[in-house]
Amino acid sequence: MKPIIFIFGSNPQISLAELDAIIGSGALKLIFRECAIAELPDDADISALQKRLGGTVKIGRVIGRVNPHTKDFGAGVKENELAGALKNFLGKENKNIFGISAYLAGGAVNIKAIQEKMKRIGLGLKKEFKAAGRRSRFVVSREDKLSSAAVVKNKLLTEGVEFLVLAGANEFILGKTLIVQDFEKYNLRDYGRPAPAPRSGMLPPKLAQMMINISKIRKNQTLLDPFCGSGTILQEAANLGIANIIGTDNEVYAVSNSQKNLAWFQEKFKIKPRSLRIFQCDARKLAEKIAANSIDAIIAEPYLGPPLTGREPLSIIQKNRDELEALYAAAFQEFAKILKHGGVIVFIFPRFQKEQDIFEIRNLDQIKKSGFTIESLSENRRCSIIYQKDIQHLAREIFVFKRN
């Protein structure tokens, strides 16, 4: 077994839920705010794992630990001890190009101060190497830590080393990055499609991938997206190797866009599911076109209401919520007919905000009465995860439901 580091993306909570679904909670040994460490078999395919995970931006291996020594370095770690550990590793690896990214690993740690000290250590090592006649390059970034793009473009995976420093109150865990997320392919699958999303704020491919993984659907099973839009979930399901994929939408243009995008994806990436069906259907009438008990997992971001500016009066927000609640309740009644017993739904509800007021979808009890239980994704009162990125007045609230 080997200790492996997983660095999470912009929403660590859903990244952790995805990782837990893929490798199992038994493999997770340490869980921090921005990362986690798992024990994996020595022959684990790290490259395949990185490709599978939408919420993990880097994977590395543990190379050492620096224990508390004195009080002269933020978290109680002696600075020259850490610099020595990095220097020794560079010597063993015979690498002259290096970067350092520090992540919060719990405790009362000033991570900003630690990140600044990492830069100072890196510059100090570079100066020391120069004095010894050894050429070196220390890679820095305007950001707090190196992005996946910076790691790749500076050849740290092939010709150098990116050190991962997990800064905790009691120790620093040191790691070496093994692989990073393929940002170019994600950008292509998002922005390179012939029929892009008709409005901003649509589902990102990474989030679609995480939702599919959280469902724990197996490759030989059948996935349905009943609000397929531009086909992002269908595309990511195909990319993950799901054999049987169905996409429906009530809008003709959405069905057409999904068909165009999936045809492009299959040609561009040379990936073709065993069965792919995309057709027009109202989510409130799914049972008329899809056989009972035939679907293993439903993954969807439904219609979230008309675009909002954030300046609407409360009456408009409340009216939109009432209409959406009726739509979702009717859709879940149809889901209960076509989803297999034990089948899973990973579903997004809108979460509106007007100044300090939060407006959530309120019909969870009604959905439970339709034959579903809520699988906990978090410790909050609704067992959900909030995903909010660009639109401050609208967040995505992610739920997992299981058919009784």
PDB file of N, CA and C in Angstrom, residues 10 29 43 104 144 198 202 222 246 274-275 310 336:
ATOM      1  N   SER A  10     -12.147  23.650  -6.609  1.00  0.00           N
ATOM      2  CA  SER A  10     -12.711  24.856  -5.998  1.00  0.00           C
ATOM      3  C   SER A  10     -13.811  24.563  -4.976  1.00  0.00           C
ATOM      4  N   LYS A  29      -7.507   7.977   4.755  1.00  0.00           N
ATOM      5  CA  LYS A  29      -6.855   7.943   6.064  1.00  0.00           C
ATOM      6  C   LYS A  29      -6.821   9.307   6.744  1.00  0.00           C
ATOM      7  N   ASP A  43      -0.096  -1.154  -6.977  1.00  0.00           N
ATOM      8  CA  ASP A  43      -0.302  -1.182  -8.429  1.00  0.00           C
ATOM      9  C   ASP A  43      -1.480  -0.323  -8.878  1.00  0.00           C
ATOM     10  N   LEU A 104      -3.757  23.898   3.111  1.00  0.00           N
ATOM     11  CA  LEU A 104      -4.172  23.824   4.503  1.00  0.00           C
ATOM     12  C   LEU A 104      -4.525  22.393   4.869  1.00  0.00           C
ATOM     13  N   ASP A 144      -1.697  31.840  -5.194  1.00  0.00           N
ATOM     14  CA  ASP A 144      -1.150  31.325  -3.939  1.00  0.00           C
ATOM     15  C   ASP A 144      -0.409  30.006  -4.127  1.00  0.00           C
ATOM     16  N   PRO A 198     -26.875  27.761 -24.120  1.00  0.00           N
ATOM     17  CA  PRO A 198     -27.495  29.000 -24.591  1.00  0.00           C
ATOM     18  C   PRO A 198     -27.373  30.167 -23.637  1.00  0.00           C
ATOM     19  N   MET A 202     -24.396  27.586 -17.017  1.00  0.00           N
ATOM     20  CA  MET A 202     -24.791  26.208 -17.264  1.00  0.00           C
ATOM     21  C   MET A 202     -23.796  25.252 -16.635  1.00  0.00           C
ATOM     22  N   THR A 222     -27.578   1.825 -16.912  1.00  0.00           N
ATOM     23  CA  THR A 222     -28.267   2.813 -17.746  1.00  0.00           C
ATOM     24  C   THR A 222     -28.456   4.116 -16.982  1.00  0.00           C
ATOM     25  N   ILE A 246     -29.326   7.798 -21.841  1.00  0.00           N
ATOM     26  CA  ILE A 246     -30.549   8.375 -22.384  1.00  0.00           C
ATOM     27  C   ILE A 246     -30.611   9.840 -21.974  1.00  0.00           C
ATOM     28  N   ARG A 274     -22.405   2.156 -25.948  1.00  0.00           N
ATOM     29  CA  ARG A 274     -23.107   1.055 -26.603  1.00  0.00           C
ATOM     30  C   ARG A 274     -24.493   1.484 -27.075  1.00  0.00           C
ATOM     31  N   SER A 275     -25.161   2.303 -26.261  1.00  0.00           N
ATOM     32  CA  SER A 275     -26.492   2.783 -26.614  1.00  0.00           C
ATOM     33  C   SER A 275     -26.617   4.243 -26.191  1.00  0.00           C
ATOM     34  N   GLY A 310     -30.530  39.348  -9.903  1.00  0.00           N
ATOM     35  CA  GLY A 310     -30.269  39.604  -8.495  1.00  0.00           C
ATOM     36  C   GLY A 310     -30.980  40.839  -7.981  1.00  0.00           C
ATOM     37  N   ALA A 336     -40.033   7.897  -9.989  1.00  0.00           N
ATOM     38  CA  ALA A 336     -40.363   6.734  -9.172  1.00  0.00           C
ATOM     39  C   ALA A 336     -40.888   5.576 -10.022  1.00  0.00           C
TER      40      ALA A 336
END
